[in-house]
PDB file of C-alpha atoms in Angstrom:
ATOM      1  CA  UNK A   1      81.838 124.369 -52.771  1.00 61.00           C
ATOM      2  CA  UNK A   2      84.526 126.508 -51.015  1.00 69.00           C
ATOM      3  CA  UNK A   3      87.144 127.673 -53.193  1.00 92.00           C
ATOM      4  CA  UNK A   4      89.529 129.837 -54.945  1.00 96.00           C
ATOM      5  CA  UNK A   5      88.669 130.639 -58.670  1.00 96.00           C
ATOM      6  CA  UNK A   6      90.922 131.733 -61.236  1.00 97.00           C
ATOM      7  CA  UNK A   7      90.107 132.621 -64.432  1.00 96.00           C
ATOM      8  CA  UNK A   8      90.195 132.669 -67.676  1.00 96.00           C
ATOM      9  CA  UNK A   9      92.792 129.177 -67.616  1.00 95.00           C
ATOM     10  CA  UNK A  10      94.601 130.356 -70.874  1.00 95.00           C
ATOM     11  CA  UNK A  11      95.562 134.215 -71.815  1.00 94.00           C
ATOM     12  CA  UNK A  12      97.210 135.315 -74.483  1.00 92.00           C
ATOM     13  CA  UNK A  13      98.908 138.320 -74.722  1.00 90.00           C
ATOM     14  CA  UNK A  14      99.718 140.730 -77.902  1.00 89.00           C
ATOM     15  CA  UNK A  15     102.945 143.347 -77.549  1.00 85.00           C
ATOM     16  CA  UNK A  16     102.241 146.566 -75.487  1.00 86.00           C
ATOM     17  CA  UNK A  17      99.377 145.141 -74.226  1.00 92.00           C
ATOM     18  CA  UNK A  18      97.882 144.852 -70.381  1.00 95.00           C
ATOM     19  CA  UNK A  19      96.356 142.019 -69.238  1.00 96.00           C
ATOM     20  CA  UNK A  20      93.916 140.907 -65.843  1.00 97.00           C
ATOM     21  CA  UNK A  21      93.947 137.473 -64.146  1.00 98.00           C
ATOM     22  CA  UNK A  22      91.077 137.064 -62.076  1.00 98.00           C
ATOM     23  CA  UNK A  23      91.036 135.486 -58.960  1.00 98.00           C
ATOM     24  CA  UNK A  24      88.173 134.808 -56.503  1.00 98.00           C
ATOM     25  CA  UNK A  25      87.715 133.115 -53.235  1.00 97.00           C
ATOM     26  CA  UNK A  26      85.000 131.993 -51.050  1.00 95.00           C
ATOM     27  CA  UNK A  27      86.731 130.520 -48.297  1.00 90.00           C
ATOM     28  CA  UNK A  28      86.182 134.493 -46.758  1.00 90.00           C
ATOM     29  CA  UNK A  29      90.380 134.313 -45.795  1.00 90.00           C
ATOM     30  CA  UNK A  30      91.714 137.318 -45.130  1.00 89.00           C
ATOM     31  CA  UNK A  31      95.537 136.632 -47.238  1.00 91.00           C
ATOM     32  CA  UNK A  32      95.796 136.382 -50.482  1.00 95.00           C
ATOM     33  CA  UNK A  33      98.837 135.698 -52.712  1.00 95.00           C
ATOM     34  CA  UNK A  34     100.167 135.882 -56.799  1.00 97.00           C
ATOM     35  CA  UNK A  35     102.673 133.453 -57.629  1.00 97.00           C
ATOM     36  CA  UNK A  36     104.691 132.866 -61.349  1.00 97.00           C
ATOM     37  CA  UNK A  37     105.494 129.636 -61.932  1.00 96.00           C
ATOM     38  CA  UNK A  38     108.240 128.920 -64.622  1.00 93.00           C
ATOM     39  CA  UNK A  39     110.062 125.801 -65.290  1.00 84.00           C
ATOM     40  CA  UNK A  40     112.341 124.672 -62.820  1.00 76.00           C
ATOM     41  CA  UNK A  41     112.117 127.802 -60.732  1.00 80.00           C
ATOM     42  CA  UNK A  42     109.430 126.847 -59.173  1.00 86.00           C
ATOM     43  CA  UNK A  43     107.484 129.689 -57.058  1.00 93.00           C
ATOM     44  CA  UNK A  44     107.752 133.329 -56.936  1.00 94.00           C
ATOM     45  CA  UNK A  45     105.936 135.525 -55.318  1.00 94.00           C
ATOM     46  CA  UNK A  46     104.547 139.137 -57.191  1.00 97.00           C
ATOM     47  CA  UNK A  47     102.289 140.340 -54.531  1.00 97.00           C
ATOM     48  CA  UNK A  48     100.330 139.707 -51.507  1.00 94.00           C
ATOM     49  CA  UNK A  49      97.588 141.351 -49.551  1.00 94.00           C
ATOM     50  CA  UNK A  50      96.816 140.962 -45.460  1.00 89.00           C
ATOM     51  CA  UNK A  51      93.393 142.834 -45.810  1.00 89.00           C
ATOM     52  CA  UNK A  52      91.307 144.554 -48.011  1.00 94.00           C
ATOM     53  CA  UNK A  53      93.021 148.147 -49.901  1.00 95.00           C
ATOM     54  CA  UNK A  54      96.170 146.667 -48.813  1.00 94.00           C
ATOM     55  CA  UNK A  55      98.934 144.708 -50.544  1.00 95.00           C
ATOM     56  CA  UNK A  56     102.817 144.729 -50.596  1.00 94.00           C
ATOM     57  CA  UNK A  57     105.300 143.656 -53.224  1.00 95.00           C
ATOM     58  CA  UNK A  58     106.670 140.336 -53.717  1.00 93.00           C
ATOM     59  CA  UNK A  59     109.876 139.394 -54.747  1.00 91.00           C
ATOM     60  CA  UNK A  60     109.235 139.967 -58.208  1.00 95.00           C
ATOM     61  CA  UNK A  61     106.275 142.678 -58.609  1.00 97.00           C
ATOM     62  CA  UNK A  62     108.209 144.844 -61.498  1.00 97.00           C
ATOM     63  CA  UNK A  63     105.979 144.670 -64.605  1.00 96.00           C
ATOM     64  CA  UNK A  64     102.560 144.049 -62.399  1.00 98.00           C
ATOM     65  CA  UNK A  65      99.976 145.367 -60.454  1.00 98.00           C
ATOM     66  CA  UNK A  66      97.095 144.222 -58.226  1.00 98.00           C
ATOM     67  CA  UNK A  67      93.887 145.630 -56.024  1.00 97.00           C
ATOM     68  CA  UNK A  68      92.283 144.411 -53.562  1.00 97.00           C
ATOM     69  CA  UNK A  69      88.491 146.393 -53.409  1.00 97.00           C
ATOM     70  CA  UNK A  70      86.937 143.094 -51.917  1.00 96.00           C
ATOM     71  CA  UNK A  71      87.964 140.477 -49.764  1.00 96.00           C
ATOM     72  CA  UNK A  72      87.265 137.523 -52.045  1.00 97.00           C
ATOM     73  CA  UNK A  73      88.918 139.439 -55.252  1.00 98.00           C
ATOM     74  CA  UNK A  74      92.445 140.163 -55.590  1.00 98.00           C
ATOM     75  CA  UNK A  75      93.341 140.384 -59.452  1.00 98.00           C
ATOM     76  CA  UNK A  76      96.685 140.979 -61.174  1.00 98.00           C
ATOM     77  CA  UNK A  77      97.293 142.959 -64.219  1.00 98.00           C
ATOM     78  CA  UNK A  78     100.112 141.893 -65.999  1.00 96.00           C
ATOM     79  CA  UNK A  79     101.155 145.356 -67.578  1.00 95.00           C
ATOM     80  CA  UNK A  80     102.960 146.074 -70.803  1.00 91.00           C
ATOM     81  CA  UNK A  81     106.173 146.801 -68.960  1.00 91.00           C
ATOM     82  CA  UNK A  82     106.341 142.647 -68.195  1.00 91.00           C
ATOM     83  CA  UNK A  83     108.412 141.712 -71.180  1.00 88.00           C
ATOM     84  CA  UNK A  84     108.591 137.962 -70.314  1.00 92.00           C
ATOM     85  CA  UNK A  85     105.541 137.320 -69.270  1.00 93.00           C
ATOM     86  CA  UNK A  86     104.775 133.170 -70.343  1.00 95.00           C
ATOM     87  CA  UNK A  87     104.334 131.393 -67.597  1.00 96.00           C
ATOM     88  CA  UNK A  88     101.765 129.587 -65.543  1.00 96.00           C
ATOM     89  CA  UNK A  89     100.266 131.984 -63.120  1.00 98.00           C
ATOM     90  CA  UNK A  90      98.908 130.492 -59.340  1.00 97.00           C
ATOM     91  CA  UNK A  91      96.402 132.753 -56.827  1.00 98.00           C
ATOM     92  CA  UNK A  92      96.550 131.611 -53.650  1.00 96.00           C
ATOM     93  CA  UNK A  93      94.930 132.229 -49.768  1.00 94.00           C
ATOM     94  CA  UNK A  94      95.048 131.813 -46.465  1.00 90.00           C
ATOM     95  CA  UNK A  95      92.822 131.751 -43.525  1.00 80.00           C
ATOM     96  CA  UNK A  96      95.194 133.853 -40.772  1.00 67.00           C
ATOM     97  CA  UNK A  97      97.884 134.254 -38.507  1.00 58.00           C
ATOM     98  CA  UNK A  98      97.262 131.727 -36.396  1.00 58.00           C
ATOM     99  CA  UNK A  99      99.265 128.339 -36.039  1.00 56.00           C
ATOM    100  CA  UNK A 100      96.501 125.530 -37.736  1.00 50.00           C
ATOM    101  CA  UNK A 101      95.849 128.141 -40.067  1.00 57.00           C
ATOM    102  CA  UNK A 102      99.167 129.252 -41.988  1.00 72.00           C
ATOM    103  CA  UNK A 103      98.209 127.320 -44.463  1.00 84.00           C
ATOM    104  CA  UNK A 104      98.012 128.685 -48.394  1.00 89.00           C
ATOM    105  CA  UNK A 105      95.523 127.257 -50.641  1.00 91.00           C
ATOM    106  CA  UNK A 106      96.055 128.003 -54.248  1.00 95.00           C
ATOM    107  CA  UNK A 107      93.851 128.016 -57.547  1.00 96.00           C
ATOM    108  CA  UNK A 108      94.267 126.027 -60.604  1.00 96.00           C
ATOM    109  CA  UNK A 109      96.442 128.697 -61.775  1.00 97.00           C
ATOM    110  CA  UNK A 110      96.082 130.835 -65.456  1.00 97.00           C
ATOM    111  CA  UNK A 111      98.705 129.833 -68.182  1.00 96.00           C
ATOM    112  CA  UNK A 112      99.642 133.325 -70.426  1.00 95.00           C
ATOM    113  CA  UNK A 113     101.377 133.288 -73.298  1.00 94.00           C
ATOM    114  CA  UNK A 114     102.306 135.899 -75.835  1.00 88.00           C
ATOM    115  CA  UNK A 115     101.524 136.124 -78.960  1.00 82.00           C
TER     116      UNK A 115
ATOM    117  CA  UNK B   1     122.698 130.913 -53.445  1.00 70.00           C
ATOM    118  CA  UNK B   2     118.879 130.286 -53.089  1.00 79.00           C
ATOM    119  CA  UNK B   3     116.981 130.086 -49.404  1.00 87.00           C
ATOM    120  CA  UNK B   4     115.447 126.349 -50.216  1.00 92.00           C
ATOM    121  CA  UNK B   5     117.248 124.186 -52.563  1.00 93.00           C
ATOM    122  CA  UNK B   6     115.595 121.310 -53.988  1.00 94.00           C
ATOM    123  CA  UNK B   7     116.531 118.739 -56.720  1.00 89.00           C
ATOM    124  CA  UNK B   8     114.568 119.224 -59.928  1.00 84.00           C
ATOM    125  CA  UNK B   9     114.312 115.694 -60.797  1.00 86.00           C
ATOM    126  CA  UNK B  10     112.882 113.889 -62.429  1.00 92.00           C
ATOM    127  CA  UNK B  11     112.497 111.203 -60.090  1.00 95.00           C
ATOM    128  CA  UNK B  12     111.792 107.613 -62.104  1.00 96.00           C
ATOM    129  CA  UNK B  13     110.823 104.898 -59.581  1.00 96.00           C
ATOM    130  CA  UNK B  14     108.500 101.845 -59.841  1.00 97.00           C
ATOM    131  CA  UNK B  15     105.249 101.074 -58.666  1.00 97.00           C
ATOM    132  CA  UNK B  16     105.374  99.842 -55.132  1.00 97.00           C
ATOM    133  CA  UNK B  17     109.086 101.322 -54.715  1.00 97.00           C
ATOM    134  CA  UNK B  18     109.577 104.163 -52.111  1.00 97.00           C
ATOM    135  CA  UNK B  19     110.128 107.670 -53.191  1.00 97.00           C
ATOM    136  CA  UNK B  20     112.575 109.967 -51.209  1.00 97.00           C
ATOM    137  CA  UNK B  21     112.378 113.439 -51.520  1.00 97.00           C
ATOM    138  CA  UNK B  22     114.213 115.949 -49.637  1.00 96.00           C
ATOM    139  CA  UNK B  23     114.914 120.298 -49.646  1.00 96.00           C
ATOM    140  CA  UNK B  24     117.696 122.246 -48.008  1.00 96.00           C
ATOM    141  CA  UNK B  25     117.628 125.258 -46.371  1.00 94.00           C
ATOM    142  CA  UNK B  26     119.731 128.106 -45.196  1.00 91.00           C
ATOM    143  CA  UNK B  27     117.418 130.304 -42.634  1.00 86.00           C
ATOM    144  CA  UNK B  28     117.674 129.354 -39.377  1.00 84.00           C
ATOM    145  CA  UNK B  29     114.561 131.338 -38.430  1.00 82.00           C
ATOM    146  CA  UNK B  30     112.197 128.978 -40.538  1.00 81.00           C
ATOM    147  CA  UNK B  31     109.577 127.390 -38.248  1.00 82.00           C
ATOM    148  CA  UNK B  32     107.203 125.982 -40.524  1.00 88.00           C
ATOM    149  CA  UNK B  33     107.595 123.429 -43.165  1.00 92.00           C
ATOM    150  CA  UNK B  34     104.870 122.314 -46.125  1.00 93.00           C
ATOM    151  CA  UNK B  35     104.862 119.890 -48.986  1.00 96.00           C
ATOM    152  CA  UNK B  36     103.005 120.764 -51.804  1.00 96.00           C
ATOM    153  CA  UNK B  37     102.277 117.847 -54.799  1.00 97.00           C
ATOM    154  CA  UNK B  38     101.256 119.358 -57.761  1.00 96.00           C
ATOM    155  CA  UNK B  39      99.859 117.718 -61.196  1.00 95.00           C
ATOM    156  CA  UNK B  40     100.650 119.058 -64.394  1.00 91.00           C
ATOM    157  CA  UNK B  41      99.259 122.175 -65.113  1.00 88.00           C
ATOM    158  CA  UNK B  42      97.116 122.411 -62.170  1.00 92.00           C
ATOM    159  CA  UNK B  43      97.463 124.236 -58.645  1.00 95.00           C
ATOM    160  CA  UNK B  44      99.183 122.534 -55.832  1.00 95.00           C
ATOM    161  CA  UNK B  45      97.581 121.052 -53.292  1.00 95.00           C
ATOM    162  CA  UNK B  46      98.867 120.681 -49.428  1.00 93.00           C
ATOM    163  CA  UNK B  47     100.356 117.259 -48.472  1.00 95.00           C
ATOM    164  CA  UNK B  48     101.998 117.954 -45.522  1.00 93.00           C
ATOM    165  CA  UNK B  49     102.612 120.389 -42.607  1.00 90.00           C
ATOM    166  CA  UNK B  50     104.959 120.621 -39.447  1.00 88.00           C
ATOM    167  CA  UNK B  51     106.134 123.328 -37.510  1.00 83.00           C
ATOM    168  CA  UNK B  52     108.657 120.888 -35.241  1.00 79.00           C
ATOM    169  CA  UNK B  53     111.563 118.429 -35.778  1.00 84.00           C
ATOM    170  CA  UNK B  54     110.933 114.924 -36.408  1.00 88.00           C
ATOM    171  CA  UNK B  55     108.538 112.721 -37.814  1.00 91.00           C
ATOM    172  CA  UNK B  56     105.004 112.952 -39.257  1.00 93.00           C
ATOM    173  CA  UNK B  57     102.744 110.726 -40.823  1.00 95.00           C
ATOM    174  CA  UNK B  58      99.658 110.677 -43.059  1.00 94.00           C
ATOM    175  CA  UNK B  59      98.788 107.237 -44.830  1.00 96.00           C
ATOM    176  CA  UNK B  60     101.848 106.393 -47.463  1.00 97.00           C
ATOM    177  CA  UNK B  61     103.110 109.802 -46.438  1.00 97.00           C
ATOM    178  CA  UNK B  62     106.070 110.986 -44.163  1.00 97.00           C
ATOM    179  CA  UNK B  63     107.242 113.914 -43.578  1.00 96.00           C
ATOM    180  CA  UNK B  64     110.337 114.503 -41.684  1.00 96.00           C
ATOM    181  CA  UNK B  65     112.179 117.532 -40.330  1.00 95.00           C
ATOM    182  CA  UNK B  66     115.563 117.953 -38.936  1.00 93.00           C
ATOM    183  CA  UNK B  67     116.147 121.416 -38.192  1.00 91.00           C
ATOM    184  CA  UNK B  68     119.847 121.048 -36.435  1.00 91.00           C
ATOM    185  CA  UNK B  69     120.840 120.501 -40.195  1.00 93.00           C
ATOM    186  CA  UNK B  70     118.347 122.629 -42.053  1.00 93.00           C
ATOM    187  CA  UNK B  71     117.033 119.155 -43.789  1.00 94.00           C
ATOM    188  CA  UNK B  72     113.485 118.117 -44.712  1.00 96.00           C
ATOM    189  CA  UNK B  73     112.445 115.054 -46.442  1.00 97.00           C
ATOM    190  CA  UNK B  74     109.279 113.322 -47.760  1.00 97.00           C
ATOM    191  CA  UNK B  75     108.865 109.573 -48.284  1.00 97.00           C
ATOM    192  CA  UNK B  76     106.233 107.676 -50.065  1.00 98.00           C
ATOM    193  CA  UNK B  77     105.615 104.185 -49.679  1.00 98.00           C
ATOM    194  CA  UNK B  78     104.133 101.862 -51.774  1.00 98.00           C
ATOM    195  CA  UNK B  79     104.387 104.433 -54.725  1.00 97.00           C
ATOM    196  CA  UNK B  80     101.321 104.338 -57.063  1.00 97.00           C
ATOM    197  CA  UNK B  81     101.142 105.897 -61.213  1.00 97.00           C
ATOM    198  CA  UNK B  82      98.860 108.411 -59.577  1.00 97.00           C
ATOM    199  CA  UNK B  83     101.805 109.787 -57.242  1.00 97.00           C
ATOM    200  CA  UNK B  84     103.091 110.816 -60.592  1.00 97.00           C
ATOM    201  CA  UNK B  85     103.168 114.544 -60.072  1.00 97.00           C
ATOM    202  CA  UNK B  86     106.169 117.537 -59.010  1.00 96.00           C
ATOM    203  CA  UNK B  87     106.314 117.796 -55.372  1.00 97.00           C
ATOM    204  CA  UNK B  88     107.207 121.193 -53.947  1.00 96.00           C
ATOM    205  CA  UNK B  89     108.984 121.893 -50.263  1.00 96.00           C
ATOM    206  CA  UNK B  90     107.710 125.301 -48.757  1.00 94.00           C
ATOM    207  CA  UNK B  91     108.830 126.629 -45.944  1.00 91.00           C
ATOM    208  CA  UNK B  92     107.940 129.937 -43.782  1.00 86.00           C
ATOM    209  CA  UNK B  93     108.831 131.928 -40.757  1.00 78.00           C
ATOM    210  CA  UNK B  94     107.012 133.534 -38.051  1.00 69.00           C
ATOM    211  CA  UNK B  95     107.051 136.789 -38.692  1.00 67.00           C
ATOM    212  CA  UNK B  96     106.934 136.512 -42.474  1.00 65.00           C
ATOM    213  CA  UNK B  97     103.368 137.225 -43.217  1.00 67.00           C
ATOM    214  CA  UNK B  98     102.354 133.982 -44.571  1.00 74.00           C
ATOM    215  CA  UNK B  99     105.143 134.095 -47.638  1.00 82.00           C
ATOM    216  CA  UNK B 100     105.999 130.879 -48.280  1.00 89.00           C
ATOM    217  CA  UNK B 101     109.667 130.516 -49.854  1.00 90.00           C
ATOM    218  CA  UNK B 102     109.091 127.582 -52.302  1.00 93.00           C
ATOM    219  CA  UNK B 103     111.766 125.120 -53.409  1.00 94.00           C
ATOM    220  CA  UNK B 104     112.088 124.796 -57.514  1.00 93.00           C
ATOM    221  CA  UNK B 105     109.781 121.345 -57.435  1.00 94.00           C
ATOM    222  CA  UNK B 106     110.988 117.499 -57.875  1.00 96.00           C
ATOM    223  CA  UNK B 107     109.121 115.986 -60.376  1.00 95.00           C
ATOM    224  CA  UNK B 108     108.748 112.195 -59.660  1.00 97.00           C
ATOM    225  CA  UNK B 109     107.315 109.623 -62.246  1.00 97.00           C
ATOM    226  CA  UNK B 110     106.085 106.038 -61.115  1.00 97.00           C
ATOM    227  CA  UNK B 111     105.917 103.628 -63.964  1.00 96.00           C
ATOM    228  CA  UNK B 112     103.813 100.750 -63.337  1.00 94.00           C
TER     229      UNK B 112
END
């Protein structure tokens, strides 16, 4: 089945400590997206990548980082420098530029906590 | 002031009752417009899409888009318990690179 994997679901994080999210997709799009999620805020964006060794910051991207060595695999490190990070983290991609495809399709997201 | 406002909620409606959802926004430049539902603690899924004013329809669902007043709405009929779930308005430009500027969620409960 086509789809965009995230993993693990639940991360916990100790003080001064970095931590990766994993995403992966199969649906070979070239976009791919990091979101935090937090209560009431709904979605923010951290980073985003067009194509592969690129990405730009999001609107929040302080505290994080991301690569983007493969197409399907675009992980985020959520770095020590992050002091809130709880909150329920969503990957997402999309197929192109064109008009029936700006669409995003997102994972079933990773939910870090600290410790 | 934020680019999409939406009401938090929560939304309590019966089963069988309509639910009426709407989102404001302040960028004249946005051309396309998404609704997103979303179950707890899982990823959101697409409902909708429309990239023009007026009406569109998908079974119980209708989305609706008046861009002389920066207004979008999304009505379900016949609400069922398994509607239960925050619905999210997204909305993007042209020239934005596929960011999506999300509104904070609505989170509707129908109780049966």
């Amino acid at each position: 089945d086509g789809g965009i994997t995230q993993s693990p679901k639940y991360l916990f994080r100790k003080e001064g400590q970095n931590v990766t999210l994993s995403c992966e997709q199969n649906l070979n799009h070239d976009a791919m997206y990091w979101y935090r999620q937090d209560p009431g805020q709904g979605l923010r964006l951290i980073y985003y990548s067009q194509i592969v060794n690129d990405f730009q910051k999001g609107d929040i991207a302080e505290g994080y980082s991301v690569s983007r060595e493969k197409k399907e695999s675009f992980p985020l490190t959520v770095t020590s420098a992050q002091k809130n990070p709880t909150a329920f983290y969503l990957c997402a991609s999309r197929a192109g530029s064109f008009l029936a495809k700006n669409i995003q399709y997102f994972g079933a997201g990773t939910r870090l906590s600290v410790l | 002031q934020k680019e999409v406002e939406q009401d938090p909620g929560p939304l309590s409606v019966p089963e069988g009752a309509i639910v009426s959802l709407n989102c404001t926004y302040s960028n004249s430049a946005f051309q396309y417009f998404m609704w997103y539902r979303q179950y707890s603690r899982k990823g959101p899924e697409l409902l909708m899409y429309t990239y023009s004013s007026g009406n569109k329809e998908d079974g119980r669902f209708t989305a609706q888009v008046d861009k002389s007043s920066k207004y979008i709405s999304l009505f379900i009929r016949d609400s069922q318990p398994s509607d239960s779930a925050t619905y999210l308005c997204a909305i993007m430009t042209t020239d934005s690179w596929g960011k999506l500027q999300f509104g904070a969620g609505t989170q509707v409960v129908v109780t049966p």
